[in-house]
Coordinates of C-alpha atoms and ligand atoms in Angstrom, one line a residue:
X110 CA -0.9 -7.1 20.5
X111 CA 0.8 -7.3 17.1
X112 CA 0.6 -4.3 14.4
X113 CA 1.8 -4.6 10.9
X114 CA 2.9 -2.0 9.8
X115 CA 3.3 -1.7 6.1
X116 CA 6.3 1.5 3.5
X117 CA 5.5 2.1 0.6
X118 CA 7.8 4.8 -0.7
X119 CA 5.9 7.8 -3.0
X120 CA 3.8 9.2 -0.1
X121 CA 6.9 9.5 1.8
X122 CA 7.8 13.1 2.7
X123 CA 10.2 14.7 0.3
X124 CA 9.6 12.4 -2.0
X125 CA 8.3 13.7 -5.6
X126 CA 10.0 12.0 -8.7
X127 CA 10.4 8.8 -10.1
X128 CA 14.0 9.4 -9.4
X129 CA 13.3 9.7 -5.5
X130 CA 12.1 5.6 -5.3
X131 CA 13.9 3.9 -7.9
X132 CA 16.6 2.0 -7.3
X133 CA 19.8 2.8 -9.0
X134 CA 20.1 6.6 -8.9
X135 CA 21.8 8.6 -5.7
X136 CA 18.2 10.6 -4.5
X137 CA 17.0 6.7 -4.3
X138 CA 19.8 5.9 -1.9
X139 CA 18.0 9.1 0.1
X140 CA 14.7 8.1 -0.6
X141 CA 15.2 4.9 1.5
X142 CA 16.7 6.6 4.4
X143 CA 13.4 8.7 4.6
X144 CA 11.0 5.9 4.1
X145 CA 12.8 4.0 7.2
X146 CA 12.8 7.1 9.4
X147 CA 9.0 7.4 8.6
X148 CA 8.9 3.5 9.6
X149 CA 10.4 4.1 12.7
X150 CA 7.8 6.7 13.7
X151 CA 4.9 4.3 13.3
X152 CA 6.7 2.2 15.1
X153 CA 7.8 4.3 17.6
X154 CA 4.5 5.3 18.1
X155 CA 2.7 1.7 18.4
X156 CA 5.1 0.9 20.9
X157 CA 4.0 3.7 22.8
X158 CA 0.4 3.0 22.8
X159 CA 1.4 -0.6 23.8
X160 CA 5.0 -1.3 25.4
X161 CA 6.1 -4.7 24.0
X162 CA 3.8 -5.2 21.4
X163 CA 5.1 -7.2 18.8
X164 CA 5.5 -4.6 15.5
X165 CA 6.0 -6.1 11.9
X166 CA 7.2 -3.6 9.2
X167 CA 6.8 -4.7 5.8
X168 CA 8.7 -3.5 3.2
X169 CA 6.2 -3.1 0.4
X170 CA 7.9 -0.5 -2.7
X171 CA 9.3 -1.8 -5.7
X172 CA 11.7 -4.7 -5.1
X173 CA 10.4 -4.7 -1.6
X174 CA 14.5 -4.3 -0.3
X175 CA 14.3 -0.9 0.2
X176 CA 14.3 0.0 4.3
X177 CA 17.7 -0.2 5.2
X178 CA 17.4 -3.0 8.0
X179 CA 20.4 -1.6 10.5
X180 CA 18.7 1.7 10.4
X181 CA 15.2 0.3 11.2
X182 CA 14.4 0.3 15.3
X183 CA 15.7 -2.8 16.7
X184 CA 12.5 -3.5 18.3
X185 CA 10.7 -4.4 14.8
X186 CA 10.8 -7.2 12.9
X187 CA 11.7 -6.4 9.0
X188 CA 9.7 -8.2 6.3
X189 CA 11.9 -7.8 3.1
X190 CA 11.7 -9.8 -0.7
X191 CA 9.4 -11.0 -2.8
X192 CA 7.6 -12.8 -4.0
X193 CA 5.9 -13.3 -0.5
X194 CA 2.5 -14.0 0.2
X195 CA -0.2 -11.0 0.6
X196 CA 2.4 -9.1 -1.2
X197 CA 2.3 -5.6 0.6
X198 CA 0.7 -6.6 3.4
X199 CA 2.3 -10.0 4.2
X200 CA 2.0 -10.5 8.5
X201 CA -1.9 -8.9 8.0
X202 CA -3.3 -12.5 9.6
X203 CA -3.1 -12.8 13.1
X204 CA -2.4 -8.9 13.6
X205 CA -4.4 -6.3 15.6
X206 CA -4.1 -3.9 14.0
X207 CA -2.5 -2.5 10.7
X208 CA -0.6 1.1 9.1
X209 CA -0.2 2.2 5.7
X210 CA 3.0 4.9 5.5
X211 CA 4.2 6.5 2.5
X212 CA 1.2 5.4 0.3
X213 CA 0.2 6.6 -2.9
X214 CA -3.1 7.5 -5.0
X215 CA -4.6 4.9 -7.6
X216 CA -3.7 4.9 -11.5
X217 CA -5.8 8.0 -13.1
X218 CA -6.0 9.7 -9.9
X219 CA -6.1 13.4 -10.7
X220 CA -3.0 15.8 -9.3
X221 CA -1.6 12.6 -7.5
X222 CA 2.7 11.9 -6.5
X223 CA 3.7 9.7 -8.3
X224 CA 0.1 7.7 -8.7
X225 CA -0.4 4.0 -10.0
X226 CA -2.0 0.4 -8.8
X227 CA 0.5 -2.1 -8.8
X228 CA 2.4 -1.5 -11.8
X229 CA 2.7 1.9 -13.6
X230 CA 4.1 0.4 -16.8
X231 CA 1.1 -2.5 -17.4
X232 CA -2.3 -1.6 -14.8
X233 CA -4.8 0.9 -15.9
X234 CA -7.4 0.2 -13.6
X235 CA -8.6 -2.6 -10.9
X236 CA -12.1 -2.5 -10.2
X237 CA -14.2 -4.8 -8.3
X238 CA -17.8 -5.1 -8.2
X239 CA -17.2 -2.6 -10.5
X240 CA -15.7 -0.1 -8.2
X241 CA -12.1 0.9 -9.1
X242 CA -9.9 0.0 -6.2
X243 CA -6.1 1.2 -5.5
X244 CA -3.1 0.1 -3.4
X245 CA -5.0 1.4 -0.3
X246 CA -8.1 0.0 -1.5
X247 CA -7.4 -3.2 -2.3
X248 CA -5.1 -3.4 1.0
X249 CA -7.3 -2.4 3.0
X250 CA -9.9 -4.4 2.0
X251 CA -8.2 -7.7 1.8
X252 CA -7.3 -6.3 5.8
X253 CA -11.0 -5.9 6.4
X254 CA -11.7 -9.3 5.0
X255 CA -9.5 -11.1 7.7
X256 CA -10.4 -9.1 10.6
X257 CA -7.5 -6.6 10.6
X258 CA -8.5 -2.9 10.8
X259 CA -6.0 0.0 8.7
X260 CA -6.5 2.6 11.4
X261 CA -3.8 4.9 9.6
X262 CA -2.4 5.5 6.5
X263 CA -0.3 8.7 5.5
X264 CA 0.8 10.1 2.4
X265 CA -0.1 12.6 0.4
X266 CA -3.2 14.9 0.7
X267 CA -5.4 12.9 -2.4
X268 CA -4.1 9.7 -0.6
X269 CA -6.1 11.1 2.5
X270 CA -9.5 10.9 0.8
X271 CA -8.9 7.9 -1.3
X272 CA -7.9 6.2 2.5
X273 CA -11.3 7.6 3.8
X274 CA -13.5 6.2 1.1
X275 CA -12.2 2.6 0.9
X276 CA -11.9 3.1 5.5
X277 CA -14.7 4.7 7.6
X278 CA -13.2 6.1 10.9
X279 CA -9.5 5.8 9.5
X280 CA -6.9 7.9 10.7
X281 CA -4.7 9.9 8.0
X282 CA -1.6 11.8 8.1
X283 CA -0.9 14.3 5.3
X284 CA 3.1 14.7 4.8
X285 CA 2.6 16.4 1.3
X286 CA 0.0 18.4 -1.4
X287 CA 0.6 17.2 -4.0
X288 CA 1.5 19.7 -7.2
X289 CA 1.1 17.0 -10.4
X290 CA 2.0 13.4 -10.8
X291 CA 5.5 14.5 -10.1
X292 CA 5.6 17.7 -8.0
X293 CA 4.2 17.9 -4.1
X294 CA 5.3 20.5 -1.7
X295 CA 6.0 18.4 1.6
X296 CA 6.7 19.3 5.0
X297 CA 9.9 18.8 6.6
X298 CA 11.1 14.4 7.1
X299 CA 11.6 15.5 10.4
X300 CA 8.2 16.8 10.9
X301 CA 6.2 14.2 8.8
X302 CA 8.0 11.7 11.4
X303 CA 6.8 13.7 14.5
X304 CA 3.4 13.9 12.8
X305 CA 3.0 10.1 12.5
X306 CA 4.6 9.0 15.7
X307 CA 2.3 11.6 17.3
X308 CA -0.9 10.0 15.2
X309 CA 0.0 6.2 15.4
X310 CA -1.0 6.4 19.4
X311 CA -4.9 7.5 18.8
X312 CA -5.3 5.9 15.8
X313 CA -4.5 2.6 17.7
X314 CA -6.9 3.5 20.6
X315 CA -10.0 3.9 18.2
X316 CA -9.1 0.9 16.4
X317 CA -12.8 -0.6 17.5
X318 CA -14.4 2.2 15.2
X319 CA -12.7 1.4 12.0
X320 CA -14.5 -0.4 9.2
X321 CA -12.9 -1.7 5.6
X322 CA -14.9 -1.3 2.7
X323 CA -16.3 -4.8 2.2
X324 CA -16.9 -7.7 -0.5
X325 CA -19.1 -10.0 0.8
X326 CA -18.9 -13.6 -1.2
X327 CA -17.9 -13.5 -4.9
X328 CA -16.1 -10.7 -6.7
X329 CA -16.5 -10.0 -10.0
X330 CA -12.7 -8.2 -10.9
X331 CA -11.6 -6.5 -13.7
X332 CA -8.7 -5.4 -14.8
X333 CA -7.6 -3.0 -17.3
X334 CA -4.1 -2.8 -18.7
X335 CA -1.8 -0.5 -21.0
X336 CA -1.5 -2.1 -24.2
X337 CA -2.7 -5.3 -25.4
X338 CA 0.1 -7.2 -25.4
X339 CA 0.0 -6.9 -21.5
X340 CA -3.7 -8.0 -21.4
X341 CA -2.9 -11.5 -23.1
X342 CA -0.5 -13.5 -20.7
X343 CA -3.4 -13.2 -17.7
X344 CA -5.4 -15.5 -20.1
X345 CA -3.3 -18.4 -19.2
X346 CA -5.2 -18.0 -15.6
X347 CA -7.9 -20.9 -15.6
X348 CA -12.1 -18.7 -15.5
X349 CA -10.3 -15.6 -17.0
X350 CA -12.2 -13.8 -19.8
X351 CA -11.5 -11.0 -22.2
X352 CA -13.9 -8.2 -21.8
X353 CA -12.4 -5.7 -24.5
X354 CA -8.6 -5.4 -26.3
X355 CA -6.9 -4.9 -22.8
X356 CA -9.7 -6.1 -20.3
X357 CA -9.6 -8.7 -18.2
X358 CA -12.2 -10.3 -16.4
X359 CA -12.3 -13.1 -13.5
X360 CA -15.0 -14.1 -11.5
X361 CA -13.4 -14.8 -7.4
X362 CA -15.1 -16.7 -5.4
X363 CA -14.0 -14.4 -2.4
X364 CA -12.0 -10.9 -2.2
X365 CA -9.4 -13.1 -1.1
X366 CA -9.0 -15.1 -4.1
X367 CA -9.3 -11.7 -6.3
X368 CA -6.4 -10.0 -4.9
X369 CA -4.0 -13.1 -5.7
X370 CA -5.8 -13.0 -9.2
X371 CA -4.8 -9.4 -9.5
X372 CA -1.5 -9.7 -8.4
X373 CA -0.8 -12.9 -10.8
X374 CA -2.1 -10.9 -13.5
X375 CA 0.4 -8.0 -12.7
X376 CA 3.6 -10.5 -12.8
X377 CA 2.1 -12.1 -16.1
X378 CA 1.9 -8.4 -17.8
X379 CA 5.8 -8.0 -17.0
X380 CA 6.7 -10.6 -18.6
X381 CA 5.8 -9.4 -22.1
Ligands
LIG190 ZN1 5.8 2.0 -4.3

């Protein structure tokens, strides 16, 4: 058996600011520590729903070189840098299972930590088939679309629901409420850790009950961004269109192919 198991780092516990996960400032340097502590609990606890199974954390926040790799347990295999492929959930093919800690809520999410879909600075909204789709959605889906259920994710409470919508029979851990975009009031790191290693276990056994939201055949994607001038570098992408002043539209022939469109489009809008 092999789980990925993939950090983000704004639905970790005690986490609230901007400040908290980027790199640079001294609560960053203790942001990290917590995000890899809340690592080691998943992994902790697919280990003990299966001794020996092979467990893959991916580093997915920012620069993607945030777990601190001597602190991580030494029986997990560290995915760190970018760019890689499947971004966020790189190890997803040929994987029994996946885990989604320290997530966050899509861009325009309503009394979210710290909410946004890719890039806070550029994305206003991803929607396919016009559904709008976060981190966890798009994830989860892509997961779904190669076989892989998400049987966990935990973050804060409005990542809960957005995690049930996009994942029928998924297991969620709430570490936080959130208070505002920047404001949660979170349980202890110690107990969001205890929480997770305790959920990890059962959410492993029902893995057989967990269904992605699914795309069957072509997508039609849309993306929305910021300003304008973001909008126009994603029209170098052969079959892109411009819907509106910062709309972007592709048609994919698979949810596969959308989700490398979307992130391609993201790296083009932070170059301008
Ligand atoms: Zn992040």
């Amino acid at each position: 058996m092999r789980v990925l198991i993939s950090v983000d780092m704004e639905g970790i516990a005690g986490v609230a600011v901007p400040d908290d996960v980027s790199p640079g400032t001294s609560d960053y340097e203790r942001g990290r520590h917590l995000m890899t502590r809340e690592a080691n609990a998943a992994v902790r606890g697919a280990l003990f729903h299966q001794p020996g199974a092979e467990v893959v954390v991916a580093d997915s926040h920012g620069p993607f070189t945030n777990l601190i790799p001597e602190v991580l347990d030494e029986r997990a295999k560290l995915v760190r840098g970018r760019p890689r492929p499947l971004g966020m959930v790189t190890g997803l093919e040929g994987s029994s299972a996946a885990i989604f800690i320290g997530y966050h809520g899509r861009v325009g999410t309503e009394t979210s930590v710290l909410s946004h879909t890719i890039s806070g600075v550029a994305i206003a909204d991803v929607r396919c088939q016009g559904r709008s789709l976060g981190e966890i959605g798009l994830n989860a889906v892509l997961a779904g679309h190669l076989g892989v259920p998400v049987v966990l994710v935990a973050g804060d409470d409005t990542v809960a629901k957005e995690a049930k919508e996009a994942i029928q029979g998924v297991t969620t851990v709430i570490v936080k409420a959130a208070l505002g975009a920047r404001a949660a009031e979170s349980v202890h790191p110690d107990e969001a850790c205890r929480l997770i290693e305790e959920a990890v276990p059962k959410a492993l056994e029902q893995r057989d009950q967990v269904r992605s939201l699914r795309f069957e055949g072509a997508v039609e994607l849309e993306v929305a961004f910021h300003r304008e001038a973001m909008c126009e570098p994603g029209l170098l992408i052969p079959g892109v269109r411009r819907v509106d002043g910062t709309t972007l539209a592709y048609r994919a022939e698979d949810f596969r192919v959308a989700f490398e469109v979307i992130r391609l489009m993201a790296v083009l809008a932070g170059t301008v």
